[in-house]
C-alpha positions as protocol buffer text, in pm:
chain_id: "A"
residue {
  index: 1
  type: MET
  ca { x: 3417 y: -4361 z: 3113 }
}
residue {
  index: 2
  type: TRP
  ca { x: 3228 y: -4489 z: 2813 }
}
residue {
  index: 3
  type: LEU
  ca { x: 2909 y: -4495 z: 3018 }
}
residue {
  index: 4
  type: LYS
  ca { x: 2943 y: -4124 z: 3104 }
}
residue {
  index: 5
  type: LEU
  ca { x: 3003 y: -4038 z: 2737 }
}
residue {
  index: 6
  type: PHE
  ca { x: 2699 y: -4242 z: 2635 }
}
residue {
  index: 7
  type: ARG
  ca { x: 2480 y: -4067 z: 2890 }
}
residue {
  index: 8
  type: LYS
  ca { x: 2616 y: -3726 z: 2783 }
}
residue {
  index: 9
  type: LYS
  ca { x: 2547 y: -3790 z: 2415 }
}
residue {
  index: 10
  type: LYS
  ca { x: 2204 y: -3926 z: 2499 }
}
residue {
  index: 11
  type: MET
  ca { x: 2123 y: -3608 z: 2690 }
}
residue {
  index: 12
  type: GLN
  ca { x: 2253 y: -3390 z: 2404 }
}
residue {
  index: 13
  type: THR
  ca { x: 2042 y: -3585 z: 2154 }
}
residue {
  index: 14
  type: LEU
  ca { x: 1736 y: -3542 z: 2373 }
}
residue {
  index: 15
  type: LEU
  ca { x: 1794 y: -3167 z: 2409 }
}
residue {
  index: 16
  type: ILE
  ca { x: 1842 y: -3126 z: 2034 }
}
residue {
  index: 17
  type: SER
  ca { x: 1521 y: -3319 z: 1969 }
}
residue {
  index: 18
  type: LEU
  ca { x: 1330 y: -3100 z: 2214 }
}
residue {
  index: 19
  type: ILE
  ca { x: 1468 y: -2782 z: 2054 }
}
residue {
  index: 20
  type: ILE
  ca { x: 1370 y: -2905 z: 1706 }
}
residue {
  index: 21
  type: LEU
  ca { x: 1023 y: -2995 z: 1832 }
}
residue {
  index: 22
  type: PHE
  ca { x: 985 y: -2652 z: 1994 }
}
residue {
  index: 23
  type: CYS
  ca { x: 1098 y: -2469 z: 1679 }
}
residue {
  index: 24
  type: THR
  ca { x: 860 y: -2677 z: 1467 }
}
residue {
  index: 25
  type: SER
  ca { x: 573 y: -2586 z: 1698 }
}
residue {
  index: 26
  type: LEU
  ca { x: 659 y: -2216 z: 1670 }
}
residue {
  index: 27
  type: ILE
  ca { x: 670 y: -2234 z: 1289 }
}
residue {
  index: 28
  type: CYS
  ca { x: 337 y: -2417 z: 1273 }
}
residue {
  index: 29
  type: GLY
  ca { x: 183 y: -2167 z: 1514 }
}
residue {
  index: 30
  type: ALA
  ca { x: 309 y: -1872 z: 1312 }
}
residue {
  index: 31
  type: PHE
  ca { x: 175 y: -2026 z: 989 }
}
residue {
  index: 32
  type: CYS
  ca { x: -167 y: -2077 z: 1148 }
}
residue {
  index: 33
  type: ILE
  ca { x: -174 y: -1716 z: 1268 }
}
residue {
  index: 34
  type: LEU
  ca { x: -77 y: -1581 z: 925 }
}
residue {
  index: 35
  type: THR
  ca { x: -339 y: -1800 z: 759 }
}
residue {
  index: 36
  type: SER
  ca { x: -610 y: -1682 z: 999 }
}
residue {
  index: 37
  type: LEU
  ca { x: -516 y: -1317 z: 936 }
}
residue {
  index: 38
  type: GLN
  ca { x: -510 y: -1355 z: 557 }
}
residue {
  index: 39
  type: ALA
  ca { x: -876 y: -1459 z: 534 }
}
residue {
  index: 40
  type: PRO
  ca { x: -1029 y: -1142 z: 688 }
}
residue {
  index: 41
  type: TYR
  ca { x: -779 y: -930 z: 492 }
}
residue {
  index: 42
  type: GLU
  ca { x: -896 y: -1087 z: 164 }
}
residue {
  index: 43
  type: LYS
  ca { x: -1260 y: -1041 z: 267 }
}
residue {
  index: 44
  type: PHE
  ca { x: -1194 y: -674 z: 341 }
}
residue {
  index: 45
  type: GLY
  ca { x: -1040 y: -635 z: -5 }
}
residue {
  index: 46
  type: GLU
  ca { x: -1352 y: -786 z: -161 }
}
residue {
  index: 47
  type: GLU
  ca { x: -1580 y: -554 z: 37 }
}
residue {
  index: 48
  type: CYS
  ca { x: -1380 y: -251 z: -81 }
}
residue {
  index: 49
  type: GLN
  ca { x: -1364 y: -392 z: -436 }
}
residue {
  index: 50
  type: SER
  ca { x: -991 y: -323 z: -424 }
}
residue {
  index: 51
  type: PRO
  ca { x: -775 y: -375 z: -735 }
}
residue {
  index: 52
  type: ASP
  ca { x: -531 y: -667 z: -731 }
}
residue {
  index: 53
  type: ALA
  ca { x: -216 y: -454 z: -756 }
}
residue {
  index: 54
  type: ARG
  ca { x: -77 y: -103 z: -747 }
}
residue {
  index: 55
  type: PHE
  ca { x: 203 y: 19 z: -975 }
}
residue {
  index: 56
  type: PHE
  ca { x: 448 y: 286 z: -861 }
}
residue {
  index: 57
  type: PRO
  ca { x: 617 y: 431 z: -1171 }
}
residue {
  index: 58
  type: ALA
  ca { x: 983 y: 530 z: -1172 }
}
residue {
  index: 59
  type: ARG
  ca { x: 1051 y: 896 z: -1234 }
}
residue {
  index: 60
  type: VAL
  ca { x: 998 y: 997 z: -1596 }
}
residue {
  index: 61
  type: LYS
  ca { x: 1038 y: 1330 z: -1772 }
}
residue {
  index: 62
  type: ASN
  ca { x: 671 y: 1417 z: -1821 }
}
residue {
  index: 63
  type: ARG
  ca { x: 318 y: 1292 z: -1758 }
}
residue {
  index: 64
  type: GLU
  ca { x: 270 y: 1188 z: -2122 }
}
residue {
  index: 65
  type: MET
  ca { x: 565 y: 948 z: -2095 }
}
residue {
  index: 66
  type: LEU
  ca { x: 427 y: 832 z: -1763 }
}
residue {
  index: 67
  type: ARG
  ca { x: 86 y: 756 z: -1912 }
}
residue {
  index: 68
  type: GLN
  ca { x: 245 y: 571 z: -2204 }
}
residue {
  index: 69
  type: GLU
  ca { x: 439 y: 354 z: -1960 }
}
residue {
  index: 70
  type: GLU
  ca { x: 135 y: 269 z: -1750 }
}
residue {
  index: 71
  type: GLN
  ca { x: -86 y: 201 z: -2053 }
}
residue {
  index: 72
  type: LYS
  ca { x: 131 y: -102 z: -2122 }
}
residue {
  index: 73
  type: PHE
  ca { x: -71 y: -276 z: -1849 }
}
residue {
  index: 74
  type: GLU
  ca { x: -390 y: -219 z: -2046 }
}
residue {
  index: 75
  type: ARG
  ca { x: -247 y: -422 z: -2335 }
}
residue {
  index: 76
  type: LEU
  ca { x: -186 y: -733 z: -2124 }
}
residue {
  index: 77
  type: ASN
  ca { x: -436 y: -1012 z: -2193 }
}
residue {
  index: 78
  type: MET
  ca { x: -465 y: -1101 z: -1825 }
}
residue {
  index: 79
  type: VAL
  ca { x: -569 y: -749 z: -1722 }
}
residue {
  index: 80
  type: LYS
  ca { x: -937 y: -664 z: -1682 }
}
residue {
  index: 81
  type: LYS
  ca { x: -920 y: -301 z: -1575 }
}
residue {
  index: 82
  type: VAL
  ca { x: -666 y: -25 z: -1514 }
}
residue {
  index: 83
  type: SER
  ca { x: -741 y: 287 z: -1309 }
}
residue {
  index: 84
  type: TYR
  ca { x: -522 y: 592 z: -1259 }
}
residue {
  index: 85
  type: LEU
  ca { x: -476 y: 812 z: -954 }
}
residue {
  index: 86
  type: ASP
  ca { x: -314 y: 1156 z: -963 }
}
residue {
  index: 87
  type: VAL
  ca { x: -62 y: 1167 z: -680 }
}
residue {
  index: 88
  type: TYR
  ca { x: 208 y: 1393 z: -541 }
}
residue {
  index: 89
  type: SER
  ca { x: 439 y: 1174 z: -335 }
}
residue {
  index: 90
  type: HIS
  ca { x: 738 y: 1400 z: -262 }
}
residue {
  index: 91
  type: VAL
  ca { x: 595 y: 1541 z: 61 }
}
residue {
  index: 92
  type: GLU
  ca { x: 876 y: 1675 z: 279 }
}
residue {
  index: 93
  type: SER
  ca { x: 690 y: 1717 z: 606 }
}
residue {
  index: 94
  type: VAL
  ca { x: 352 y: 1652 z: 765 }
}
residue {
  index: 95
  type: GLU
  ca { x: 215 y: 1833 z: 1070 }
}
residue {
  index: 96
  type: ALA
  ca { x: -106 y: 1767 z: 1261 }
}
residue {
  index: 97
  type: ASN
  ca { x: -233 y: 2049 z: 1480 }
}
residue {
  index: 98
  type: GLY
  ca { x: 114 y: 2207 z: 1478 }
}
residue {
  index: 99
  type: LYS
  ca { x: 300 y: 1886 z: 1565 }
}
residue {
  index: 100
  type: LYS
  ca { x: 524 y: 1697 z: 1320 }
}
residue {
  index: 101
  type: ILE
  ca { x: 427 y: 1337 z: 1249 }
}
residue {
  index: 102
  type: ASN
  ca { x: 606 y: 1050 z: 1075 }
}
residue {
  index: 103
  type: SER
  ca { x: 408 y: 938 z: 776 }
}
residue {
  index: 104
  type: PHE
  ca { x: 432 y: 814 z: 418 }
}
residue {
  index: 105
  type: LEU
  ca { x: 135 y: 1029 z: 319 }
}
residue {
  index: 106
  type: CYS
  ca { x: 95 y: 1122 z: -47 }
}
residue {
  index: 107
  type: VAL
  ca { x: -147 y: 1388 z: -169 }
}
residue {
  index: 108
  type: ALA
  ca { x: -403 y: 1225 z: -399 }
}
residue {
  index: 109
  type: LYS
  ca { x: -679 y: 1380 z: -610 }
}
residue {
  index: 110
  type: TYR
  ca { x: -1013 y: 1215 z: -537 }
}
residue {
  index: 111
  type: SER
  ca { x: -1107 y: 949 z: -791 }
}
residue {
  index: 112
  type: LYS
  ca { x: -1443 y: 776 z: -776 }
}
residue {
  index: 113
  type: GLU
  ca { x: -1296 y: 468 z: -945 }
}
residue {
  index: 114
  type: ILE
  ca { x: -1040 y: 426 z: -664 }
}
residue {
  index: 115
  type: PHE
  ca { x: -1228 y: 547 z: -355 }
}
residue {
  index: 116
  type: GLU
  ca { x: -1596 y: 473 z: -425 }
}
residue {
  index: 117
  type: HIS
  ca { x: -1609 y: 158 z: -210 }
}
residue {
  index: 118
  type: VAL
  ca { x: -1359 y: 232 z: 67 }
}
residue {
  index: 119
  type: LYS
  ca { x: -1481 y: 189 z: 425 }
}
residue {
  index: 120
  type: MET
  ca { x: -1579 y: 512 z: 596 }
}
residue {
  index: 121
  type: GLY
  ca { x: -1456 y: 591 z: 946 }
}
residue {
  index: 122
  type: GLU
  ca { x: -1561 y: 940 z: 1049 }
}
residue {
  index: 123
  type: GLY
  ca { x: -1743 y: 1152 z: 793 }
}
residue {
  index: 124
  type: LYS
  ca { x: -1973 y: 1057 z: 507 }
}
residue {
  index: 125
  type: ARG
  ca { x: -1904 y: 923 z: 160 }
}
residue {
  index: 126
  type: VAL
  ca { x: -2080 y: 1223 z: 4 }
}
residue {
  index: 127
  type: ASP
  ca { x: -1834 y: 1450 z: 187 }
}
residue {
  index: 128
  type: MET
  ca { x: -1543 y: 1263 z: 29 }
}
residue {
  index: 129
  type: GLU
  ca { x: -1698 y: 1302 z: -314 }
}
residue {
  index: 130
  type: ASN
  ca { x: -1750 y: 1677 z: -265 }
}
residue {
  index: 131
  type: LEU
  ca { x: -1440 y: 1801 z: -86 }
}
residue {
  index: 132
  type: GLY
  ca { x: -1374 y: 2172 z: -58 }
}
residue {
  index: 133
  type: GLU
  ca { x: -1048 y: 2323 z: -177 }
}
residue {
  index: 134
  type: ASN
  ca { x: -885 y: 2306 z: 169 }
}
residue {
  index: 135
  type: GLU
  ca { x: -1048 y: 1984 z: 292 }
}
residue {
  index: 136
  type: CYS
  ca { x: -919 y: 1629 z: 299 }
}
residue {
  index: 137
  type: PHE
  ca { x: -997 y: 1272 z: 397 }
}
residue {
  index: 138
  type: LEU
  ca { x: -729 y: 1093 z: 596 }
}
residue {
  index: 139
  type: PRO
  ca { x: -654 y: 719 z: 635 }
}
residue {
  index: 140
  type: ILE
  ca { x: -787 y: 585 z: 965 }
}
residue {
  index: 141
  type: CYS
  ca { x: -444 y: 441 z: 1048 }
}
residue {
  index: 142
  type: THR
  ca { x: -283 y: 787 z: 1029 }
}
residue {
  index: 143
  type: ALA
  ca { x: -561 y: 943 z: 1234 }
}
residue {
  index: 144
  type: LEU
  ca { x: -540 y: 678 z: 1507 }
}
residue {
  index: 145
  type: ASP
  ca { x: -160 y: 678 z: 1528 }
}
residue {
  index: 146
  type: ASN
  ca { x: -151 y: 1054 z: 1568 }
}
residue {
  index: 147
  type: LYS
  ca { x: -480 y: 1119 z: 1753 }
}
residue {
  index: 148
  type: ILE
  ca { x: -620 y: 1325 z: 1467 }
}
residue {
  index: 149
  type: LYS
  ca { x: -993 y: 1400 z: 1463 }
}
residue {
  index: 150
  type: VAL
  ca { x: -1238 y: 1541 z: 1213 }
}
residue {
  index: 151
  type: GLY
  ca { x: -1200 y: 1920 z: 1219 }
}
residue {
  index: 152
  type: ASP
  ca { x: -825 y: 1906 z: 1294 }
}
residue {
  index: 153
  type: THR
  ca { x: -571 y: 2069 z: 1065 }
}
residue {
  index: 154
  type: ILE
  ca { x: -309 y: 1886 z: 854 }
}
residue {
  index: 155
  type: LYS
  ca { x: -18 y: 2089 z: 716 }
}
residue {
  index: 156
  type: MET
  ca { x: 164 y: 1935 z: 419 }
}
residue {
  index: 157
  type: GLY
  ca { x: 511 y: 2064 z: 344 }
}
residue {
  index: 158
  type: PHE
  ca { x: 619 y: 2062 z: -22 }
}
residue {
  index: 159
  type: GLY
  ca { x: 960 y: 2226 z: 7 }
}
residue {
  index: 160
  type: SER
  ca { x: 914 y: 2579 z: -120 }
}
residue {
  index: 161
  type: PHE
  ca { x: 563 y: 2610 z: 23 }
}
residue {
  index: 162
  type: SER
  ca { x: 309 y: 2433 z: 242 }
}
residue {
  index: 163
  type: LYS
  ca { x: -68 y: 2389 z: 242 }
}
residue {
  index: 164
  type: GLU
  ca { x: -314 y: 2333 z: 524 }
}
residue {
  index: 165
  type: TYR
  ca { x: -614 y: 2103 z: 503 }
}
residue {
  index: 166
  type: LYS
  ca { x: -906 y: 2059 z: 738 }
}
residue {
  index: 167
  type: VAL
  ca { x: -982 y: 1693 z: 806 }
}
residue {
  index: 168
  type: LYS
  ca { x: -1334 y: 1624 z: 680 }
}
residue {
  index: 169
  type: GLY
  ca { x: -1332 y: 1249 z: 749 }
}
residue {
  index: 170
  type: THR
  ca { x: -1136 y: 923 z: 763 }
}
residue {
  index: 171
  type: PHE
  ca { x: -1139 y: 605 z: 555 }
}
residue {
  index: 172
  type: ALA
  ca { x: -972 y: 267 z: 510 }
}
residue {
  index: 173
  type: ASP
  ca { x: -909 y: 10 z: 239 }
}
residue {
  index: 174
  type: PRO
  ca { x: -636 y: -254 z: 197 }
}
residue {
  index: 175
  type: TYR
  ca { x: -400 y: 3 z: 43 }
}
residue {
  index: 176
  type: ASN
  ca { x: -454 y: 247 z: 332 }
}
residue {
  index: 177
  type: LEU
  ca { x: -428 y: 28 z: 641 }
}
residue {
  index: 178
  type: SER
  ca { x: -81 y: 99 z: 775 }
}
residue {
  index: 179
  type: THR
  ca { x: 143 y: 404 z: 817 }
}
residue {
  index: 180
  type: ALA
  ca { x: 437 y: 178 z: 723 }
}
residue {
  index: 181
  type: PHE
  ca { x: 327 y: 201 z: 358 }
}
residue {
  index: 182
  type: ASP
  ca { x: 241 y: 481 z: 116 }
}
residue {
  index: 183
  type: THR
  ca { x: -110 y: 602 z: 198 }
}
residue {
  index: 184
  type: TYR
  ca { x: -325 y: 882 z: 60 }
}
residue {
  index: 185
  type: LEU
  ca { x: -441 y: 1215 z: 194 }
}
residue {
  index: 186
  type: VAL
  ca { x: -737 y: 1257 z: -40 }
}
residue {
  index: 187
  type: THR
  ca { x: -809 y: 1608 z: -167 }
}
residue {
  index: 188
  type: ARG
  ca { x: -1020 y: 1773 z: -437 }
}
residue {
  index: 189
  type: GLU
  ca { x: -717 y: 1876 z: -642 }
}
residue {
  index: 190
  type: ILE
  ca { x: -337 y: 1853 z: -639 }
}
residue {
  index: 191
  type: PRO
  ca { x: -216 y: 2208 z: -557 }
}
residue {
  index: 192
  type: ALA
  ca { x: -151 y: 2399 z: -881 }
}
residue {
  index: 193
  type: SER
  ca { x: 209 y: 2489 z: -791 }
}
residue {
  index: 194
  type: ILE
  ca { x: 313 y: 2120 z: -770 }
}
residue {
  index: 195
  type: GLN
  ca { x: 90 y: 1971 z: -1041 }
}
residue {
  index: 196
  type: GLN
  ca { x: 373 y: 1969 z: -1293 }
}
residue {
  index: 197
  type: HIS
  ca { x: 569 y: 1741 z: -1057 }
}
residue {
  index: 198
  type: ALA
  ca { x: 276 y: 1513 z: -978 }
}
residue {
  index: 199
  type: SER
  ca { x: 277 y: 1148 z: -1074 }
}
residue {
  index: 200
  type: MET
  ca { x: 14 y: 879 z: -1128 }
}
residue {
  index: 201
  type: HIS
  ca { x: -29 y: 553 z: -942 }
}
residue {
  index: 202
  type: CYS
  ca { x: -177 y: 277 z: -1151 }
}
residue {
  index: 203
  type: PHE
  ca { x: -428 y: 29 z: -1004 }
}
residue {
  index: 204
  type: ILE
  ca { x: -469 y: -303 z: -1186 }
}
residue {
  index: 205
  type: THR
  ca { x: -747 y: -561 z: -1169 }
}
residue {
  index: 206
  type: VAL
  ca { x: -681 y: -895 z: -1338 }
}
residue {
  index: 207
  type: LYS
  ca { x: -944 y: -1106 z: -1513 }
}
residue {
  index: 208
  type: ASP
  ca { x: -1125 y: -1385 z: -1329 }
}
residue {
  index: 209
  type: GLY
  ca { x: -907 y: -1696 z: -1315 }
}
residue {
  index: 210
  type: GLU
  ca { x: -582 y: -1503 z: -1364 }
}
residue {
  index: 211
  type: ASP
  ca { x: -314 y: -1503 z: -1094 }
}
residue {
  index: 212
  type: PRO
  ca { x: -200 y: -1156 z: -978 }
}
residue {
  index: 213
  type: GLU
  ca { x: 138 y: -1310 z: -897 }
}
residue {
  index: 214
  type: GLU
  ca { x: 199 y: -1344 z: -1272 }
}
residue {
  index: 215
  type: LEU
  ca { x: 133 y: -975 z: -1342 }
}
residue {
  index: 216
  type: SER
  ca { x: 497 y: -871 z: -1312 }
}
residue {
  index: 217
  type: ASN
  ca { x: 619 y: -1158 z: -1530 }
}
residue {
  index: 218
  type: ALA
  ca { x: 356 y: -1089 z: -1795 }
}
residue {
  index: 219
  type: TYR
  ca { x: 450 y: -721 z: -1806 }
}
residue {
  index: 220
  type: ARG
  ca { x: 823 y: -792 z: -1838 }
}
residue {
  index: 221
  type: LYS
  ca { x: 764 y: -1059 z: -2103 }
}
residue {
  index: 222
  type: ALA
  ca { x: 566 y: -809 z: -2313 }
}
residue {
  index: 223
  type: ASN
  ca { x: 823 y: -530 z: -2267 }
}
residue {
  index: 224
  type: ASP
  ca { x: 1166 y: -681 z: -2330 }
}
residue {
  index: 225
  type: GLY
  ca { x: 1213 y: -780 z: -1966 }
}
residue {
  index: 226
  type: LYS
  ca { x: 1192 y: -420 z: -1844 }
}
residue {
  index: 227
  type: MET
  ca { x: 966 y: -250 z: -1593 }
}
residue {
  index: 228
  type: ALA
  ca { x: 1000 y: 121 z: -1516 }
}
residue {
  index: 229
  type: GLY
  ca { x: 858 y: 102 z: -1166 }
}
residue {
  index: 230
  type: THR
  ca { x: 744 y: -130 z: -887 }
}
residue {
  index: 231
  type: ILE
  ca { x: 437 y: -351 z: -857 }
}
residue {
  index: 232
  type: GLU
  ca { x: 283 y: -391 z: -513 }
}
residue {
  index: 233
  type: ARG
  ca { x: 26 y: -669 z: -494 }
}
residue {
  index: 234
  type: LEU
  ca { x: -274 y: -656 z: -265 }
}
residue {
  index: 235
  type: ASP
  ca { x: -161 y: -937 z: -32 }
}
residue {
  index: 236
  type: PRO
  ca { x: 18 y: -805 z: 283 }
}
residue {
  index: 237
  type: GLU
  ca { x: 318 y: -1041 z: 262 }
}
residue {
  index: 238
  type: HIS
  ca { x: 411 y: -912 z: -84 }
}
residue {
  index: 239
  type: ARG
  ca { x: 357 y: -551 z: 25 }
}
residue {
  index: 240
  type: ALA
  ca { x: 594 y: -592 z: 321 }
}
residue {
  index: 241
  type: LYS
  ca { x: 870 y: -715 z: 90 }
}
residue {
  index: 242
  type: HIS
  ca { x: 819 y: -468 z: -194 }
}
residue {
  index: 243
  type: ARG
  ca { x: 743 y: -131 z: -39 }
}
residue {
  index: 244
  type: PRO
  ca { x: 902 y: 122 z: -278 }
}
residue {
  index: 245
  type: GLU
  ca { x: 1163 y: 360 z: -148 }
}
residue {
  index: 246
  type: GLY
  ca { x: 1100 y: 733 z: -142 }
}
């Protein structure tokens, strides 16, 4: 009897050891994959000269209050540069060639500071810099996911009205790589009828030697522990955990 129990426990111990070994191998493999993916992602960010973080402000009463809130980043010692992007993010619907698509597209006014070094897909950089009133540049990820080509039509629904844009080209940078995150449909201007409800996204570059991970702590320390918005760092792991709602 005792011999059977011994053999049974020995077998259980062996199985548990094998399971632990298998799980350890999976974890190590996953870590290696993530590490190998991080390197080209960081290199891509360097090529696009992408800022270290993006700040999504909470809703405030007016643009002056919004600018005052975002200017608090400029006063942080660790911050090298702050750039602002005019954005309308409350898009209710997006259609491509008459077909609805799922997307977190925001309408963004072209800014040379933000888009000067993005990677071009279709179209030319000069076209992005000189968009017509009803033209736009679209993230490559959105174009690929929805089979959208240069010359196609994008219809943006803003509730009480909608506006159509002709796709002039496509682009990519680390902040416009996935339809799972907020990305930008780049236009010449935010439509006049929604400008009063437009917001600004704030892009922050830290000084050499500073750690972007400390940006949130530094901001809160300088502002009584408060932050009226969400910081999204450039690295993909942080972005996956901190994608803002709405």
